[in-house]
Amino acid sequence: MVAFAALVLLGTGLLSLPQATETGEPAAPATALFTAVSAASVTGLVVEDTSGYWSVLGEVTILLLIQVGGFGVMALATVLALVVGRRLGLRMAVYTGTEAKGVSLGEVRQLVTGVLYVTLVFEGALAVLLTLRWWLAYDLNFFSSLYTGIFHSISAFNNAGFSLYSDSMEGFATDPWITVPIALAVIAGGIGFPIWVELWRFSRKRGEARHWSVHAKLTAGMSAALLLIGLAAFLTLEWNNPATMGALNVREKLLTGFFQAVMPRTAGFNSLDFGAMNTQTLLVTDILMFIGGGSAGTAGGIKVTTFAVLMLVIYSNVRGEPTVHAAGRRLSQATVSQATTVALLSLGLVLSATLALMTITSFTLDQILFETTSAFATVGLSTGITGDLPVLGQMILVFLMFVGRIGPITLASALAMRRRSRAYELPEERPIVG
């Protein structure tokens, strides 16, 4: 919490400099803070147009905040310790293990180096593809194409959603050479770094017994299912909407449907105008954003594994089974309790923020719920009301983005400081449920 807050304060200070804006006037404190939190939490919500309001210094500051925020404050500190000191202290290993959410102490070094390699490979490959496309197919010189390609590659892989275009990717909605690589990078960053480490280990075990972990199976299976559900929902609900997909041909509808089905994984790019979408589509997007992506990755939300555990709990209870099983393994009660806690805390925060914004603004429920869910799940999608919110409303979103990045369970643990044990237990009694 302290490290992330320090990163936000540093970013706010840099964005408050007169040189950080195009006009040369210092940004308002609320604007600088909101943008810094949005970038560091890899959300993507903006109150000012990124390319029109911020100078090159401001854009580079945003880009660095995205990179550091996506990579993880503790993971970055560990990499620096490995490079400089050639050794990893116990305290730093424990901190990084906490940031990685469940990685054992002995795996920290391998995880962090894997995070670094995966980040460089995906961001580098995407930057090359986007640079060539913008240079060869659009009216951009090589250096502008290179800058634009690097900016969007870092933003995409880190699931940030910041764009140098005021309409995000709407101008390239039917260009598969831009939208498909960006979507694939979003999936790669959002699926979670432990999955890529496991893939690497899996490929090295030639001739040996190779097994996927329960985490990998749940993450991959649920991610694929949600992607297909999102694609089907967008195509069904927006197929004939004249303001979104209505004027496109079948190929273009499939392309834009796929792109928008990926983005609620917490990326924040949009190739269609969410402000013109049907209310039903916004509700489906709310659900997908709230679930989010994979654990220990650049995605936000309660995470697909949390959602999968909750579904398995319901399935087990309906069947009358005393324990929860997944992929040939029994899930511990601690896992079930943690998933329930994360989901309920997250739901409570989103609903409380929604009620607060409805009290102080005149926007509709579907607009406000979309905005609060997007902020908490660090998505960055918006119906276009972010810049019109009062300062108090923007600060509510700042709080949601901050908490959404570090995780409700991490925040609760940091505030509690230690686990308390009971000296005795009271007699058991069961209330009527339902």
GROMACS .gro file of C-alpha atoms in nm:
model
  434
    1MET     CA    1   0.000   0.000   0.000
    2VAL     CA    2   0.274   0.245   0.093
    3ALA     CA    3   0.480   0.168  -0.217
    4PHE     CA    4   0.181   0.208  -0.446
    5ALA     CA    5   0.079   0.532  -0.275
    6ALA     CA    6   0.435   0.662  -0.317
    7LEU     CA    7   0.421   0.581  -0.688
    8VAL     CA    8   0.091   0.769  -0.719
    9LEU     CA    9   0.228   1.073  -0.535
   10LEU     CA   10   0.538   1.077  -0.756
   11GLY     CA   11   0.322   1.058  -1.068
   12THR     CA   12   0.092   1.331  -0.938
   13GLY     CA   13   0.390   1.557  -0.878
   14LEU     CA   14   0.528   1.504  -1.229
   15LEU     CA   15   0.188   1.557  -1.392
   16SER     CA   16   0.144   1.878  -1.191
   17LEU     CA   17   0.446   2.038  -1.361
   18PRO     CA   18   0.369   2.311  -1.616
   19GLN     CA   19   0.579   2.121  -1.872
   20ALA     CA   20   0.345   1.821  -1.847
   21THR     CA   21   0.056   1.994  -2.027
   22GLU     CA   22   0.025   2.123  -2.384
   23THR     CA   23  -0.077   2.471  -2.266
   24GLY     CA   24   0.214   2.511  -2.024
   25GLU     CA   25  -0.030   2.571  -1.736
   26PRO     CA   26  -0.010   2.336  -1.436
   27ALA     CA   27  -0.283   2.074  -1.428
   28ALA     CA   28  -0.543   2.101  -1.154
   29PRO     CA   29  -0.446   1.889  -0.850
   30ALA     CA   30  -0.757   1.671  -0.892
   31THR     CA   31  -0.677   1.613  -1.261
   32ALA     CA   32  -0.313   1.522  -1.190
   33LEU     CA   33  -0.410   1.289  -0.904
   34PHE     CA   34  -0.688   1.119  -1.101
   35THR     CA   35  -0.463   1.060  -1.402
   36ALA     CA   36  -0.175   0.933  -1.188
   37VAL     CA   37  -0.397   0.685  -1.004
   38SER     CA   38  -0.560   0.574  -1.328
   39ALA     CA   39  -0.221   0.514  -1.491
   40ALA     CA   40  -0.051   0.349  -1.192
   41SER     CA   41  -0.352   0.124  -1.134
   42VAL     CA   42  -0.356   0.047  -1.510
   43THR     CA   43  -0.720   0.154  -1.532
   44GLY     CA   44  -0.744   0.397  -1.822
   45LEU     CA   45  -1.022   0.631  -1.710
   46VAL     CA   46  -0.941   0.991  -1.802
   47VAL     CA   47  -1.083   1.333  -1.719
   48GLU     CA   48  -0.876   1.500  -1.992
   49ASP     CA   49  -0.790   1.375  -2.340
   50THR     CA   50  -0.449   1.210  -2.316
   51SER     CA   51  -0.298   1.336  -2.642
   52GLY     CA   52  -0.478   1.671  -2.649
   53TYR     CA   53  -0.418   1.781  -2.289
   54TRP     CA   54  -0.084   1.629  -2.189
   55SER     CA   55   0.251   1.716  -2.346
   56VAL     CA   56   0.513   1.458  -2.442
   57LEU     CA   57   0.648   1.478  -2.083
   58GLY     CA   58   0.299   1.412  -1.948
   59GLU     CA   59   0.242   1.122  -2.187
   60VAL     CA   60   0.578   0.965  -2.103
   61THR     CA   61   0.499   1.003  -1.732
   62ILE     CA   62   0.167   0.825  -1.785
   63LEU     CA   63   0.344   0.552  -1.981
   64LEU     CA   64   0.601   0.496  -1.704
   65LEU     CA   65   0.326   0.483  -1.441
   66ILE     CA   66   0.146   0.221  -1.651
   67GLN     CA   67   0.462   0.013  -1.687
   68VAL     CA   68   0.556   0.025  -1.321
   69GLY     CA   69   0.198  -0.028  -1.207
   70GLY     CA   70   0.147  -0.322  -1.440
   71PHE     CA   71   0.473  -0.488  -1.355
   72GLY     CA   72   0.405  -0.449  -0.987
   73VAL     CA   73   0.580  -0.226  -0.740
   74MET     CA   74   0.720  -0.519  -0.543
   75ALA     CA   75   0.811  -0.721  -0.851
   76LEU     CA   76   1.006  -0.426  -0.991
   77ALA     CA   77   1.188  -0.378  -0.662
   78THR     CA   78   1.281  -0.746  -0.665
   79VAL     CA   79   1.420  -0.725  -1.018
   80LEU     CA   80   1.635  -0.430  -0.915
   81ALA     CA   81   1.758  -0.626  -0.614
   82LEU     CA   82   1.846  -0.922  -0.837
   83VAL     CA   83   2.031  -0.705  -1.088
   84VAL     CA   84   2.222  -0.496  -0.837
   85GLY     CA   85   2.275  -0.729  -0.543
   86ARG     CA   86   2.268  -1.068  -0.718
   87ARG     CA   87   2.075  -1.199  -0.423
   88LEU     CA   88   1.723  -1.190  -0.287
   89GLY     CA   89   1.657  -1.107   0.076
   90LEU     CA   90   1.394  -1.293   0.276
   91ARG     CA   91   1.193  -0.977   0.350
   92MET     CA   92   1.176  -0.878  -0.018
   93ALA     CA   93   1.085  -1.233  -0.117
   94VAL     CA   94   0.796  -1.237   0.128
   95TYR     CA   95   0.671  -0.897   0.006
   96THR     CA   96   0.686  -1.006  -0.356
   97GLY     CA   97   0.516  -1.334  -0.277
   98THR     CA   98   0.229  -1.133  -0.128
   99GLU     CA   99   0.209  -0.912  -0.437
  100ALA     CA  100   0.200  -1.224  -0.655
  101LYS     CA  101  -0.097  -1.354  -0.454
  102GLY     CA  102  -0.017  -1.705  -0.349
  103VAL     CA  103   0.321  -1.780  -0.508
  104SER     CA  104   0.543  -1.975  -0.273
  105LEU     CA  105   0.865  -1.824  -0.140
  106GLY     CA  106   1.091  -2.051  -0.347
  107GLU     CA  107   0.916  -1.950  -0.669
  108VAL     CA  108   0.951  -1.573  -0.628
  109ARG     CA  109   1.281  -1.538  -0.815
  110GLN     CA  110   1.162  -1.752  -1.105
  111LEU     CA  111   0.828  -1.572  -1.119
  112VAL     CA  112   0.980  -1.224  -1.131
  113THR     CA  113   1.230  -1.312  -1.402
  114GLY     CA  114   0.949  -1.478  -1.593
  115VAL     CA  115   0.738  -1.163  -1.554
  116LEU     CA  116   1.024  -0.958  -1.699
  117TYR     CA  117   1.079  -1.188  -1.997
  118VAL     CA  118   0.711  -1.218  -2.081
  119THR     CA  119   0.663  -0.841  -2.053
  120LEU     CA  120   0.956  -0.761  -2.283
  121VAL     CA  121   0.859  -1.022  -2.542
  122PHE     CA  122   0.493  -0.926  -2.571
  123GLU     CA  123   0.542  -0.551  -2.552
  124GLY     CA  124   0.831  -0.563  -2.801
  125ALA     CA  125   0.646  -0.780  -3.052
  126LEU     CA  126   0.330  -0.571  -3.033
  127ALA     CA  127   0.525  -0.246  -3.066
  128VAL     CA  128   0.687  -0.371  -3.387
  129LEU     CA  129   0.354  -0.480  -3.539
  130LEU     CA  130   0.173  -0.158  -3.451
  131THR     CA  131   0.461   0.063  -3.563
  132LEU     CA  132   0.476  -0.103  -3.905
  133ARG     CA  133   0.100  -0.085  -3.948
  134TRP     CA  134   0.069   0.282  -3.858
  135TRP     CA  135   0.376   0.368  -4.067
  136LEU     CA  136   0.280   0.175  -4.380
  137ALA     CA  137  -0.099   0.205  -4.383
  138TYR     CA  138  -0.170   0.543  -4.223
  139ASP     CA  139  -0.046   0.897  -4.265
  140LEU     CA  140   0.219   0.885  -3.991
  141ASN     CA  141   0.594   0.923  -4.026
  142PHE     CA  142   0.822   0.655  -3.884
  143PHE     CA  143   0.903   0.827  -3.554
  144SER     CA  144   0.538   0.913  -3.484
  145SER     CA  145   0.444   0.555  -3.570
  146LEU     CA  146   0.716   0.422  -3.339
  147TYR     CA  147   0.605   0.642  -3.050
  148THR     CA  148   0.239   0.555  -3.102
  149GLY     CA  149   0.322   0.184  -3.137
  150ILE     CA  150   0.529   0.173  -2.817
  151PHE     CA  151   0.268   0.369  -2.620
  152HIS     CA  152  -0.019   0.143  -2.723
  153SER     CA  153   0.181  -0.179  -2.682
  154ILE     CA  154   0.266  -0.096  -2.319
  155SER     CA  155  -0.090   0.021  -2.256
  156ALA     CA  156  -0.239  -0.294  -2.412
  157PHE     CA  157  -0.019  -0.558  -2.246
  158ASN     CA  158  -0.063  -0.392  -1.907
  159ASN     CA  159  -0.440  -0.377  -1.961
  160ALA     CA  160  -0.433   0.000  -1.912
  161GLY     CA  161  -0.649   0.122  -2.200
  162PHE     CA  162  -0.482   0.463  -2.234
  163SER     CA  163  -0.477   0.575  -2.597
  164LEU     CA  164  -0.327   0.863  -2.791
  165TYR     CA  165  -0.652   0.884  -2.988
  166SER     CA  166  -0.945   1.068  -2.832
  167ASP     CA  167  -1.190   0.801  -2.955
  168SER     CA  168  -0.961   0.514  -2.846
  169MET     CA  169  -0.967   0.248  -3.122
  170GLU     CA  170  -1.294   0.353  -3.286
  171GLY     CA  171  -1.105   0.486  -3.587
  172PHE     CA  172  -0.945   0.143  -3.638
  173ALA     CA  173  -1.247  -0.071  -3.551
  174THR     CA  174  -1.240  -0.260  -3.883
  175ASP     CA  175  -0.860  -0.291  -3.910
  176PRO     CA  176  -0.762  -0.642  -3.789
  177TRP     CA  177  -0.389  -0.559  -3.810
  178ILE     CA  178  -0.436  -0.320  -3.518
  179THR     CA  179  -0.730  -0.451  -3.317
  180VAL     CA  180  -0.641  -0.823  -3.319
  181PRO     CA  181  -0.277  -0.780  -3.196
  182ILE     CA  182  -0.397  -0.540  -2.926
  183ALA     CA  183  -0.667  -0.787  -2.817
  184LEU     CA  184  -0.419  -1.076  -2.804
  185ALA     CA  185  -0.177  -0.866  -2.597
  186VAL     CA  186  -0.459  -0.781  -2.356
  187ILE     CA  187  -0.536  -1.152  -2.315
  188ALA     CA  188  -0.166  -1.233  -2.265
  189GLY     CA  189  -0.123  -0.969  -1.995
  190GLY     CA  190  -0.455  -1.032  -1.827
  191ILE     CA  191  -0.434  -1.409  -1.797
  192GLY     CA  192  -0.174  -1.382  -1.520
  193PHE     CA  193   0.202  -1.429  -1.505
  194PRO     CA  194   0.190  -1.762  -1.315
  195ILE     CA  195   0.015  -1.914  -1.617
  196TRP     CA  196   0.305  -1.818  -1.843
  197VAL     CA  197   0.556  -1.955  -1.593
  198GLU     CA  198   0.359  -2.280  -1.586
  199LEU     CA  199   0.353  -2.292  -1.965
  200TRP     CA  200   0.731  -2.255  -1.967
  201ARG     CA  201   0.772  -2.536  -1.714
  202PHE     CA  202   0.525  -2.751  -1.906
  203SER     CA  203   0.724  -2.712  -2.229
  204ARG     CA  204   1.050  -2.813  -2.058
  205LYS     CA  205   0.920  -3.143  -1.919
  206ARG     CA  206   0.982  -3.355  -2.226
  207GLY     CA  207   0.910  -3.720  -2.175
  208GLU     CA  208   0.796  -3.658  -1.818
  209ALA     CA  209   0.452  -3.654  -1.661
  210ARG     CA  210   0.310  -3.311  -1.727
  211HIS     CA  211   0.014  -3.185  -1.528
  212TRP     CA  212  -0.164  -2.853  -1.517
  213SER     CA  213  -0.229  -2.702  -1.176
  214VAL     CA  214  -0.584  -2.637  -1.059
  215HIS     CA  215  -0.515  -2.263  -1.085
  216ALA     CA  216  -0.412  -2.294  -1.451
  217LYS     CA  217  -0.714  -2.508  -1.537
  218LEU     CA  218  -0.959  -2.275  -1.367
  219THR     CA  219  -0.801  -1.963  -1.517
  220ALA     CA  220  -0.780  -2.094  -1.874
  221GLY     CA  221  -1.122  -2.259  -1.872
  222MET     CA  222  -1.308  -1.967  -1.717
  223SER     CA  223  -1.127  -1.710  -1.933
  224ALA     CA  224  -1.223  -1.894  -2.252
  225ALA     CA  225  -1.583  -1.935  -2.136
  226LEU     CA  226  -1.620  -1.566  -2.047
  227LEU     CA  227  -1.465  -1.463  -2.379
  228LEU     CA  228  -1.718  -1.672  -2.571
  229ILE     CA  229  -2.006  -1.546  -2.355
  230GLY     CA  230  -1.895  -1.186  -2.408
  231LEU     CA  231  -1.864  -1.236  -2.784
  232ALA     CA  232  -2.210  -1.392  -2.808
  233ALA     CA  233  -2.363  -1.117  -2.594
  234PHE     CA  234  -2.210  -0.829  -2.791
  235LEU     CA  235  -2.310  -0.980  -3.125
  236THR     CA  236  -2.662  -1.060  -3.011
  237LEU     CA  237  -2.736  -0.730  -2.836
  238GLU     CA  238  -2.560  -0.489  -3.074
  239TRP     CA  239  -2.599  -0.663  -3.413
  240ASN     CA  240  -2.874  -0.428  -3.536
  241ASN     CA  241  -2.786  -0.120  -3.330
  242PRO     CA  242  -2.734   0.156  -3.590
  243ALA     CA  243  -2.511   0.352  -3.351
  244THR     CA  244  -2.263   0.065  -3.304
  245MET     CA  245  -2.258  -0.249  -3.525
  246GLY     CA  246  -2.564  -0.187  -3.740
  247ALA     CA  247  -2.380  -0.040  -4.041
  248LEU     CA  248  -2.097  -0.299  -4.043
  249ASN     CA  249  -2.080  -0.611  -4.256
  250VAL     CA  250  -2.063  -0.960  -4.103
  251ARG     CA  251  -1.682  -0.979  -4.096
  252GLU     CA  252  -1.656  -0.637  -3.934
  253LYS     CA  253  -1.923  -0.724  -3.679
  254LEU     CA  254  -1.734  -1.039  -3.579
  255LEU     CA  255  -1.411  -0.842  -3.552
  256THR     CA  256  -1.555  -0.563  -3.338
  257GLY     CA  257  -1.751  -0.815  -3.131
  258PHE     CA  258  -1.432  -1.009  -3.054
  259PHE     CA  259  -1.241  -0.691  -2.968
  260GLN     CA  260  -1.511  -0.568  -2.730
  261ALA     CA  261  -1.550  -0.913  -2.573
  262VAL     CA  262  -1.181  -0.904  -2.479
  263MET     CA  263  -1.172  -0.550  -2.342
  264PRO     CA  264  -1.387  -0.605  -2.027
  265ARG     CA  265  -1.100  -0.830  -1.908
  266THR     CA  266  -0.989  -0.487  -1.779
  267ALA     CA  267  -0.816  -0.342  -2.083
  268GLY     CA  268  -1.027  -0.030  -2.144
  269PHE     CA  269  -0.985   0.017  -2.520
  270ASN     CA  270  -1.304   0.049  -2.721
  271SER     CA  271  -1.368   0.021  -3.093
  272LEU     CA  272  -1.739   0.097  -3.046
  273ASP     CA  273  -1.903   0.384  -2.859
  274PHE     CA  274  -2.020   0.251  -2.522
  275GLY     CA  275  -2.230   0.561  -2.473
  276ALA     CA  276  -2.444   0.448  -2.769
  277MET     CA  277  -2.482   0.085  -2.662
  278ASN     CA  278  -2.800  -0.075  -2.534
  279THR     CA  279  -2.859  -0.090  -2.160
  280GLN     CA  280  -2.850  -0.471  -2.172
  281THR     CA  281  -2.502  -0.459  -2.326
  282LEU     CA  282  -2.381  -0.228  -2.051
  283LEU     CA  283  -2.510  -0.469  -1.786
  284VAL     CA  284  -2.333  -0.765  -1.947
  285THR     CA  285  -2.015  -0.557  -1.964
  286ASP     CA  286  -2.056  -0.467  -1.594
  287ILE     CA  287  -2.058  -0.837  -1.507
  288LEU     CA  288  -1.755  -0.916  -1.724
  289MET     CA  289  -1.562  -0.621  -1.583
  290PHE     CA  290  -1.643  -0.714  -1.224
  291ILE     CA  291  -1.509  -1.068  -1.280
  292GLY     CA  292  -1.195  -0.939  -1.453
  293GLY     CA  293  -0.896  -1.148  -1.558
  294GLY     CA  294  -0.635  -1.381  -1.413
  295SER     CA  295  -0.465  -1.353  -1.075
  296ALA     CA  296  -0.114  -1.207  -1.047
  297GLY     CA  297  -0.143  -1.043  -1.388
  298THR     CA  298  -0.217  -0.695  -1.514
  299ALA     CA  299  -0.596  -0.744  -1.502
  300GLY     CA  300  -0.828  -0.627  -1.226
  301GLY     CA  301  -1.167  -0.738  -1.099
  302ILE     CA  302  -1.229  -1.011  -0.846
  303LYS     CA  303  -1.043  -1.247  -1.088
  304VAL     CA  304  -1.169  -1.543  -1.286
  305THR     CA  305  -1.039  -1.794  -1.031
  306THR     CA  306  -1.241  -1.625  -0.755
  307PHE     CA  307  -1.552  -1.641  -0.972
  308ALA     CA  308  -1.481  -2.005  -1.061
  309VAL     CA  309  -1.445  -2.099  -0.693
  310LEU     CA  310  -1.778  -1.932  -0.613
  311MET     CA  311  -1.947  -2.123  -0.897
  312LEU     CA  312  -1.798  -2.448  -0.766
  313VAL     CA  313  -1.922  -2.367  -0.414
  314ILE     CA  314  -2.275  -2.322  -0.547
  315TYR     CA  315  -2.247  -2.645  -0.748
  316SER     CA  316  -2.128  -2.840  -0.445
  317ASN     CA  317  -2.401  -2.700  -0.221
  318VAL     CA  318  -2.671  -2.779  -0.475
  319ARG     CA  319  -2.545  -3.137  -0.490
  320GLY     CA  320  -2.530  -3.158  -0.111
  321GLU     CA  321  -2.155  -3.228  -0.105
  322PRO     CA  322  -1.964  -3.128   0.211
  323THR     CA  323  -1.647  -3.020   0.026
  324VAL     CA  324  -1.565  -2.835  -0.296
  325HIS     CA  325  -1.377  -3.017  -0.571
  326ALA     CA  326  -1.212  -2.877  -0.885
  327ALA     CA  327  -1.005  -3.050  -1.154
  328GLY     CA  328  -0.951  -3.362  -0.946
  329ARG     CA  329  -0.852  -3.174  -0.630
  330ARG     CA  330  -1.032  -3.064  -0.314
  331LEU     CA  331  -1.031  -2.692  -0.247
  332SER     CA  332  -0.942  -2.586   0.105
  333GLN     CA  333  -1.189  -2.403   0.325
  334ALA     CA  334  -0.944  -2.111   0.336
  335THR     CA  335  -0.968  -2.077  -0.042
  336VAL     CA  336  -1.347  -2.078  -0.029
  337SER     CA  337  -1.351  -1.820   0.251
  338GLN     CA  338  -1.105  -1.594   0.070
  339ALA     CA  339  -1.306  -1.606  -0.254
  340THR     CA  340  -1.626  -1.524  -0.067
  341THR     CA  341  -1.461  -1.236   0.121
  342VAL     CA  342  -1.308  -1.084  -0.193
  343ALA     CA  343  -1.636  -1.105  -0.386
  344LEU     CA  344  -1.855  -0.961  -0.110
  345LEU     CA  345  -1.614  -0.680  -0.020
  346SER     CA  346  -1.583  -0.589  -0.387
  347LEU     CA  347  -1.958  -0.593  -0.440
  348GLY     CA  348  -2.010  -0.379  -0.132
  349LEU     CA  349  -1.755  -0.121  -0.248
  350VAL     CA  350  -1.901  -0.095  -0.597
  351LEU     CA  351  -2.260  -0.061  -0.472
  352SER     CA  352  -2.163   0.194  -0.206
  353ALA     CA  353  -1.977   0.405  -0.461
  354THR     CA  354  -2.268   0.376  -0.703
  355LEU     CA  355  -2.512   0.500  -0.439
  356ALA     CA  356  -2.280   0.789  -0.350
  357LEU     CA  357  -2.246   0.901  -0.712
  358MET     CA  358  -2.620   0.875  -0.769
  359THR     CA  359  -2.667   1.106  -0.472
  360ILE     CA  360  -2.432   1.380  -0.594
  361THR     CA  361  -2.490   1.359  -0.972
  362SER     CA  362  -2.784   1.343  -1.212
  363PHE     CA  363  -2.656   1.057  -1.427
  364THR     CA  364  -2.857   0.738  -1.471
  365LEU     CA  365  -2.802   0.416  -1.279
  366ASP     CA  366  -2.664   0.227  -1.579
  367GLN     CA  367  -2.410   0.503  -1.649
  368ILE     CA  368  -2.292   0.530  -1.288
  369LEU     CA  369  -2.279   0.154  -1.227
  370PHE     CA  370  -2.075   0.115  -1.545
  371GLU     CA  371  -1.833   0.386  -1.428
  372THR     CA  372  -1.787   0.252  -1.073
  373THR     CA  373  -1.744  -0.107  -1.189
  374SER     CA  374  -1.492   0.005  -1.449
  375ALA     CA  375  -1.296   0.200  -1.187
  376PHE     CA  376  -1.292  -0.075  -0.925
  377ALA     CA  377  -1.206  -0.346  -1.176
  378THR     CA  378  -0.934  -0.116  -1.322
  379VAL     CA  379  -1.088  -0.146  -1.669
  380GLY     CA  380  -1.108   0.208  -1.805
  381LEU     CA  381  -1.420   0.171  -2.020
  382SER     CA  382  -1.668   0.456  -1.989
  383THR     CA  383  -1.994   0.582  -2.132
  384GLY     CA  384  -1.833   0.927  -2.149
  385ILE     CA  385  -1.930   1.077  -1.814
  386THR     CA  386  -1.590   1.067  -1.636
  387GLY     CA  387  -1.488   1.423  -1.723
  388ASP     CA  388  -1.833   1.557  -1.630
  389LEU     CA  389  -1.827   1.421  -1.275
  390PRO     CA  390  -1.773   1.672  -0.992
  391VAL     CA  391  -1.441   1.662  -0.810
  392LEU     CA  392  -1.596   1.465  -0.524
  393GLY     CA  393  -1.722   1.207  -0.774
  394GLN     CA  394  -1.378   1.182  -0.931
  395MET     CA  395  -1.222   1.126  -0.589
  396ILE     CA  396  -1.466   0.840  -0.530
  397LEU     CA  397  -1.338   0.682  -0.851
  398VAL     CA  398  -0.978   0.747  -0.737
  399PHE     CA  399  -1.047   0.550  -0.420
  400LEU     CA  400  -1.205   0.266  -0.619
  401MET     CA  401  -0.909   0.249  -0.857
  402PHE     CA  402  -0.661   0.250  -0.569
  403VAL     CA  403  -0.841  -0.026  -0.380
  404GLY     CA  404  -0.909  -0.221  -0.698
  405ARG     CA  405  -0.540  -0.231  -0.785
  406ILE     CA  406  -0.406  -0.357  -0.453
  407GLY     CA  407  -0.704  -0.583  -0.387
  408PRO     CA  408  -0.966  -0.577  -0.112
  409ILE     CA  409  -0.814  -0.869   0.076
  410THR     CA  410  -0.468  -0.708   0.067
  411LEU     CA  411  -0.608  -0.381   0.196
  412ALA     CA  412  -0.795  -0.554   0.477
  413SER     CA  413  -0.483  -0.750   0.574
  414ALA     CA  414  -0.267  -0.439   0.575
  415LEU     CA  415  -0.513  -0.252   0.797
  416ALA     CA  416  -0.556  -0.542   1.038
  417MET     CA  417  -0.176  -0.590   1.056
  418ARG     CA  418  -0.205  -0.934   1.209
  419ARG     CA  419  -0.436  -1.231   1.238
  420ARG     CA  420  -0.619  -1.271   1.567
  421SER     CA  421  -0.681  -1.610   1.723
  422ARG     CA  422  -0.973  -1.691   1.952
  423ALA     CA  423  -0.895  -1.814   2.302
  424TYR     CA  424  -1.224  -2.005   2.305
  425GLU     CA  425  -1.516  -2.100   2.079
  426LEU     CA  426  -1.884  -2.045   2.153
  427PRO     CA  427  -2.145  -2.322   2.128
  428GLU     CA  428  -2.254  -2.389   1.770
  429GLU     CA  429  -2.602  -2.294   1.650
  430ARG     CA  430  -2.734  -2.277   1.295
  431PRO     CA  431  -2.969  -1.996   1.186
  432ILE     CA  432  -3.230  -2.050   0.916
  433VAL     CA  433  -3.085  -1.967   0.575
  434GLY     CA  434  -3.315  -1.885   0.285
   0.00000   0.00000   0.00000
